[in-house]
PDB file of C-alpha atoms and ligand atoms in Angstrom:
ATOM      1  CA  UNK A1469       1.752  28.815 194.661  1.00 95.00           C
ATOM      2  CA  UNK A1470       2.867  30.954 191.735  1.00 97.00           C
ATOM      3  CA  UNK A1471       1.035  33.033 189.144  1.00 97.00           C
ATOM      4  CA  UNK A1472       1.157  33.447 185.383  1.00 98.00           C
ATOM      5  CA  UNK A1473      -0.573  35.631 182.809  1.00 98.00           C
ATOM      6  CA  UNK A1474      -2.745  34.131 180.081  1.00 98.00           C
ATOM      7  CA  UNK A1475      -4.647  35.911 177.308  1.00 99.00           C
ATOM      8  CA  UNK A1476      -7.556  34.294 175.504  1.00 99.00           C
ATOM      9  CA  UNK A1477      -7.004  35.745 172.031  1.00 98.00           C
ATOM     10  CA  UNK A1478      -9.476  37.223 169.494  1.00 98.00           C
ATOM     11  CA  UNK A1479      -9.736  34.019 167.412  1.00 98.00           C
ATOM     12  CA  UNK A1480     -11.004  32.160 170.502  1.00 98.00           C
ATOM     13  CA  UNK A1481     -13.327  34.885 171.837  1.00 98.00           C
ATOM     14  CA  UNK A1482     -14.710  35.338 168.297  1.00 98.00           C
ATOM     15  CA  UNK A1483     -15.516  31.650 167.873  1.00 98.00           C
ATOM     16  CA  UNK A1484     -17.188  31.304 171.273  1.00 98.00           C
ATOM     17  CA  UNK A1485     -14.424  29.247 172.861  1.00 98.00           C
ATOM     18  CA  UNK A1486     -13.511  31.465 175.820  1.00 98.00           C
ATOM     19  CA  UNK A1487     -15.610  29.438 178.276  1.00 98.00           C
ATOM     20  CA  UNK A1488     -14.244  26.096 177.090  1.00 98.00           C
ATOM     21  CA  UNK A1489     -10.667  27.368 177.350  1.00 98.00           C
ATOM     22  CA  UNK A1490     -11.170  28.721 180.869  1.00 98.00           C
ATOM     23  CA  UNK A1491     -12.830  25.424 181.889  1.00 98.00           C
ATOM     24  CA  UNK A1492      -9.856  23.532 180.404  1.00 98.00           C
ATOM     25  CA  UNK A1493      -7.266  25.464 182.431  1.00 98.00           C
ATOM     26  CA  UNK A1494      -9.382  25.291 185.615  1.00 98.00           C
ATOM     27  CA  UNK A1495      -9.755  21.514 185.172  1.00 98.00           C
ATOM     28  CA  UNK A1496      -5.963  21.351 184.811  1.00 98.00           C
ATOM     29  CA  UNK A1497      -5.622  22.765 188.337  1.00 98.00           C
ATOM     30  CA  UNK A1498      -5.391  26.530 187.871  1.00 98.00           C
ATOM     31  CA  UNK A1499      -7.305  29.034 190.003  1.00 98.00           C
ATOM     32  CA  UNK A1500      -8.535  32.216 188.293  1.00 97.00           C
ATOM     33  CA  UNK A1501      -7.264  35.200 190.299  1.00 95.00           C
ATOM     34  CA  UNK A1502      -8.134  38.102 187.951  1.00 94.00           C
ATOM     35  CA  UNK A1503      -9.775  38.553 184.539  1.00 96.00           C
ATOM     36  CA  UNK A1504     -11.109  41.294 182.255  1.00 96.00           C
ATOM     37  CA  UNK A1505     -12.312  41.574 178.667  1.00 98.00           C
ATOM     38  CA  UNK A1506     -10.605  44.279 176.626  1.00 98.00           C
ATOM     39  CA  UNK A1507     -10.123  45.434 173.048  1.00 98.00           C
ATOM     40  CA  UNK A1508      -6.389  46.131 172.819  1.00 98.00           C
ATOM     41  CA  UNK A1509      -5.331  49.341 171.063  1.00 98.00           C
ATOM     42  CA  UNK A1510      -2.515  49.111 168.517  1.00 98.00           C
ATOM     43  CA  UNK A1511      -0.218  50.932 170.963  1.00 98.00           C
ATOM     44  CA  UNK A1512      -1.121  48.463 173.706  1.00 97.00           C
ATOM     45  CA  UNK A1513      -0.475  45.420 171.469  1.00 98.00           C
ATOM     46  CA  UNK A1514       2.772  46.854 170.081  1.00 98.00           C
ATOM     47  CA  UNK A1515       4.004  47.491 173.604  1.00 98.00           C
ATOM     48  CA  UNK A1516       2.962  44.071 174.943  1.00 98.00           C
ATOM     49  CA  UNK A1517       4.739  42.294 172.068  1.00 98.00           C
ATOM     50  CA  UNK A1518       7.702  44.736 171.827  1.00 97.00           C
ATOM     51  CA  UNK A1519      10.116  41.815 172.221  1.00 96.00           C
ATOM     52  CA  UNK A1520       8.918  40.584 168.788  1.00 97.00           C
ATOM     53  CA  UNK A1521       9.171  43.996 167.047  1.00 98.00           C
ATOM     54  CA  UNK A1522      11.938  42.859 164.684  1.00 98.00           C
ATOM     55  CA  UNK A1523      10.136  39.654 163.679  1.00 98.00           C
ATOM     56  CA  UNK A1524       8.465  39.447 160.254  1.00 98.00           C
ATOM     57  CA  UNK A1525       5.139  38.520 161.865  1.00 98.00           C
ATOM     58  CA  UNK A1526       5.016  41.544 164.226  1.00 98.00           C
ATOM     59  CA  UNK A1527       2.647  43.802 162.214  1.00 98.00           C
ATOM     60  CA  UNK A1528       0.340  40.900 161.466  1.00 98.00           C
ATOM     61  CA  UNK A1529       0.374  39.877 165.144  1.00 98.00           C
ATOM     62  CA  UNK A1530      -0.601  43.425 166.171  1.00 98.00           C
ATOM     63  CA  UNK A1531      -3.421  43.410 163.545  1.00 98.00           C
ATOM     64  CA  UNK A1532      -4.666  40.103 164.922  1.00 98.00           C
ATOM     65  CA  UNK A1533      -4.477  41.010 168.614  1.00 98.00           C
ATOM     66  CA  UNK A1534      -6.432  44.240 167.976  1.00 98.00           C
ATOM     67  CA  UNK A1535      -9.046  42.568 165.740  1.00 98.00           C
ATOM     68  CA  UNK A1536     -11.452  41.658 168.573  1.00 98.00           C
ATOM     69  CA  UNK A1537     -11.794  41.137 172.303  1.00 98.00           C
ATOM     70  CA  UNK A1538      -9.049  39.597 174.409  1.00 98.00           C
ATOM     71  CA  UNK A1539      -9.403  38.183 177.920  1.00 98.00           C
ATOM     72  CA  UNK A1540      -6.214  38.633 179.944  1.00 98.00           C
ATOM     73  CA  UNK A1541      -6.285  36.642 183.167  1.00 98.00           C
ATOM     74  CA  UNK A1542      -4.078  35.796 186.115  1.00 97.00           C
ATOM     75  CA  UNK A1543      -3.887  32.066 186.831  1.00 98.00           C
ATOM     76  CA  UNK A1544      -2.422  30.475 189.944  1.00 98.00           C
ATOM     77  CA  UNK A1545      -1.031  26.975 190.495  1.00 98.00           C
ATOM     78  CA  UNK A1546       2.149  25.308 191.714  1.00 98.00           C
ATOM     79  CA  UNK A1547       4.846  26.070 189.098  1.00 98.00           C
ATOM     80  CA  UNK A1548       2.238  28.036 187.137  1.00 98.00           C
ATOM     81  CA  UNK A1549       4.435  29.319 184.264  1.00 98.00           C
ATOM     82  CA  UNK A1550       5.822  25.943 183.189  1.00 98.00           C
ATOM     83  CA  UNK A1551       2.598  24.075 183.925  1.00 98.00           C
ATOM     84  CA  UNK A1552       0.395  26.431 181.853  1.00 98.00           C
ATOM     85  CA  UNK A1553       2.773  26.181 178.899  1.00 98.00           C
ATOM     86  CA  UNK A1554       2.400  22.386 179.058  1.00 98.00           C
ATOM     87  CA  UNK A1555      -1.395  22.674 179.220  1.00 98.00           C
ATOM     88  CA  UNK A1556      -1.653  25.064 176.235  1.00 98.00           C
ATOM     89  CA  UNK A1557       0.892  23.254 174.007  1.00 98.00           C
ATOM     90  CA  UNK A1558       3.307  24.434 171.318  1.00 98.00           C
ATOM     91  CA  UNK A1559       2.895  27.810 169.543  1.00 98.00           C
ATOM     92  CA  UNK A1560       1.881  26.090 166.303  1.00 98.00           C
ATOM     93  CA  UNK A1561      -1.210  23.912 166.862  1.00 98.00           C
ATOM     94  CA  UNK A1562       0.185  21.435 164.322  1.00 98.00           C
ATOM     95  CA  UNK A1563       3.056  20.804 166.748  1.00 98.00           C
ATOM     96  CA  UNK A1564       0.969  20.926 169.938  1.00 98.00           C
ATOM     97  CA  UNK A1565       0.441  17.676 171.855  1.00 98.00           C
ATOM     98  CA  UNK A1566      -2.940  15.917 171.810  1.00 98.00           C
ATOM     99  CA  UNK A1567      -5.332  17.308 174.392  1.00 98.00           C
ATOM    100  CA  UNK A1568      -3.643  20.716 174.737  1.00 98.00           C
ATOM    101  CA  UNK A1569      -5.630  23.946 174.422  1.00 98.00           C
ATOM    102  CA  UNK A1570      -3.930  24.912 171.166  1.00 98.00           C
ATOM    103  CA  UNK A1571      -4.295  21.467 169.624  1.00 98.00           C
ATOM    104  CA  UNK A1572      -8.008  21.549 170.440  1.00 98.00           C
ATOM    105  CA  UNK A1573      -8.836  25.195 169.727  1.00 98.00           C
ATOM    106  CA  UNK A1574      -6.122  27.100 167.794  1.00 98.00           C
ATOM    107  CA  UNK A1575      -6.458  27.919 164.084  1.00 97.00           C
ATOM    108  CA  UNK A1576      -2.806  28.589 163.157  1.00 98.00           C
ATOM    109  CA  UNK A1577       0.613  29.575 164.513  1.00 98.00           C
ATOM    110  CA  UNK A1578      -0.562  33.202 164.745  1.00 98.00           C
ATOM    111  CA  UNK A1579      -4.245  32.650 165.595  1.00 98.00           C
ATOM    112  CA  UNK A1580      -3.336  30.274 168.403  1.00 98.00           C
ATOM    113  CA  UNK A1581      -6.152  30.855 170.902  1.00 98.00           C
ATOM    114  CA  UNK A1582      -4.125  31.683 174.017  1.00 98.00           C
ATOM    115  CA  UNK A1583      -0.964  33.389 175.221  1.00 98.00           C
ATOM    116  CA  UNK A1584       0.955  32.318 178.338  1.00 98.00           C
ATOM    117  CA  UNK A1585       3.977  33.965 179.988  1.00 98.00           C
ATOM    118  CA  UNK A1586       7.262  32.210 179.237  1.00 98.00           C
ATOM    119  CA  UNK A1587       9.181  32.971 182.473  1.00 98.00           C
ATOM    120  CA  UNK A1588       8.473  34.070 186.041  1.00 98.00           C
ATOM    121  CA  UNK A1589      10.003  37.472 185.301  1.00 97.00           C
ATOM    122  CA  UNK A1590       7.768  37.948 182.250  1.00 97.00           C
ATOM    123  CA  UNK A1591       4.747  36.725 184.236  1.00 98.00           C
ATOM    124  CA  UNK A1592       5.306  39.490 186.812  1.00 97.00           C
ATOM    125  CA  UNK A1593       5.756  42.089 184.041  1.00 97.00           C
ATOM    126  CA  UNK A1594       2.742  40.884 182.038  1.00 97.00           C
ATOM    127  CA  UNK A1595       0.445  40.666 185.109  1.00 97.00           C
ATOM    128  CA  UNK A1596       1.356  44.269 186.006  1.00 96.00           C
ATOM    129  CA  UNK A1597       0.763  45.301 182.353  1.00 96.00           C
ATOM    130  CA  UNK A1598      -2.925  44.303 182.515  1.00 97.00           C
ATOM    131  CA  UNK A1599      -3.862  44.393 186.205  1.00 96.00           C
ATOM    132  CA  UNK A1600      -3.189  47.155 188.715  1.00 85.00           C
ATOM    133  CA  UNK A1601      -2.654  45.729 192.180  1.00 79.00           C
ATOM    134  CA  UNK A1602      -6.139  46.852 193.315  1.00 71.00           C
ATOM    135  CA  UNK A1603      -7.758  44.563 190.675  1.00 71.00           C
ATOM    136  CA  UNK A1604      -6.027  41.418 191.913  1.00 68.00           C
ATOM    137  CA  UNK A1605      -7.472  38.963 194.399  1.00 66.00           C
ATOM    138  CA  UNK A1606      -5.140  37.442 196.992  1.00 65.00           C
TER     139      UNK A1606
HETATM  140  P1  CMP B1342       2.244  34.102 171.916  1.00 51.35           P
HETATM  141  O1  CMP B1342       2.443  32.975 172.878  1.00 51.35           O
HETATM  142  O2  CMP B1342       1.210  35.103 172.293  1.00 51.35           O
HETATM  143  O3  CMP B1342       3.628  34.854 171.648  1.00 51.35           O
HETATM  144  C1  CMP B1342       3.920  35.541 170.458  1.00 51.35           C
HETATM  145  C2  CMP B1342       2.876  35.327 169.411  1.00 51.35           C
HETATM  146  O4  CMP B1342       3.293  35.612 168.094  1.00 51.35           O
HETATM  147  C3  CMP B1342       2.511  33.850 169.351  1.00 51.35           C
HETATM  148  O5  CMP B1342       1.805  33.471 170.506  1.00 51.35           O
HETATM  149  C4  CMP B1342       1.747  33.803 168.041  1.00 51.35           C
HETATM  150  O6  CMP B1342       0.435  34.331 168.149  1.00 51.35           O
HETATM  151  C5  CMP B1342       2.596  34.748 167.209  1.00 51.35           C
HETATM  152  N1  CMP B1342       3.620  34.041 166.417  1.00 51.35           N
HETATM  153  C6  CMP B1342       4.731  33.439 166.873  1.00 51.35           C
HETATM  154  N2  CMP B1342       5.448  32.923 165.855  1.00 51.35           N
HETATM  155  C7  CMP B1342       4.776  33.217 164.725  1.00 51.35           C
HETATM  156  C8  CMP B1342       4.999  32.979 163.349  1.00 51.35           C
HETATM  157  N3  CMP B1342       6.090  32.323 162.920  1.00 51.35           N
HETATM  158  N4  CMP B1342       4.098  33.433 162.469  1.00 51.35           N
HETATM  159  C9  CMP B1342       3.008  34.117 162.896  1.00 51.35           C
HETATM  160  N5  CMP B1342       2.743  34.378 164.186  1.00 51.35           N
HETATM  161  C10 CMP B1342       3.606  33.938 165.097  1.00 51.35           C
END
């Protein structure tokens, strides 16, 4: 078993889709190991997305991620990082495969409902970013 970090983003919490998205990933075989609801500060969002700081969409992404509640969560499954990225679909919902979370629930390339770690190394870093060890189950 391996773990990955997902974040249900403010577009999805704001439109009442958090429960549907969690049900979708659980039905796809993931076990929820940790979750919290937070309102990210600008410093928090800038730090989480520091790798994108030179991109033209960075300021807008920080505005969006601080615009409402987010639900970071730790999800466990065999090959969790790659499998969750399949289940959520491409960054842009227009490119996401039928039946994926983003195809079903995302509004746009930026307001794309859910984040998922893109490597095992980033999953470890991102899980530690949101969850101290004492808040994790198993
Ligand atoms: P995420 O998987 O959280 O990783 C980086 C985020 O930046 C991405 O989802 C989108 O929310 C956002 N993003 C990526 N590319 C673009 C883009 N071209 N325009 C606007 N937002 C983007």
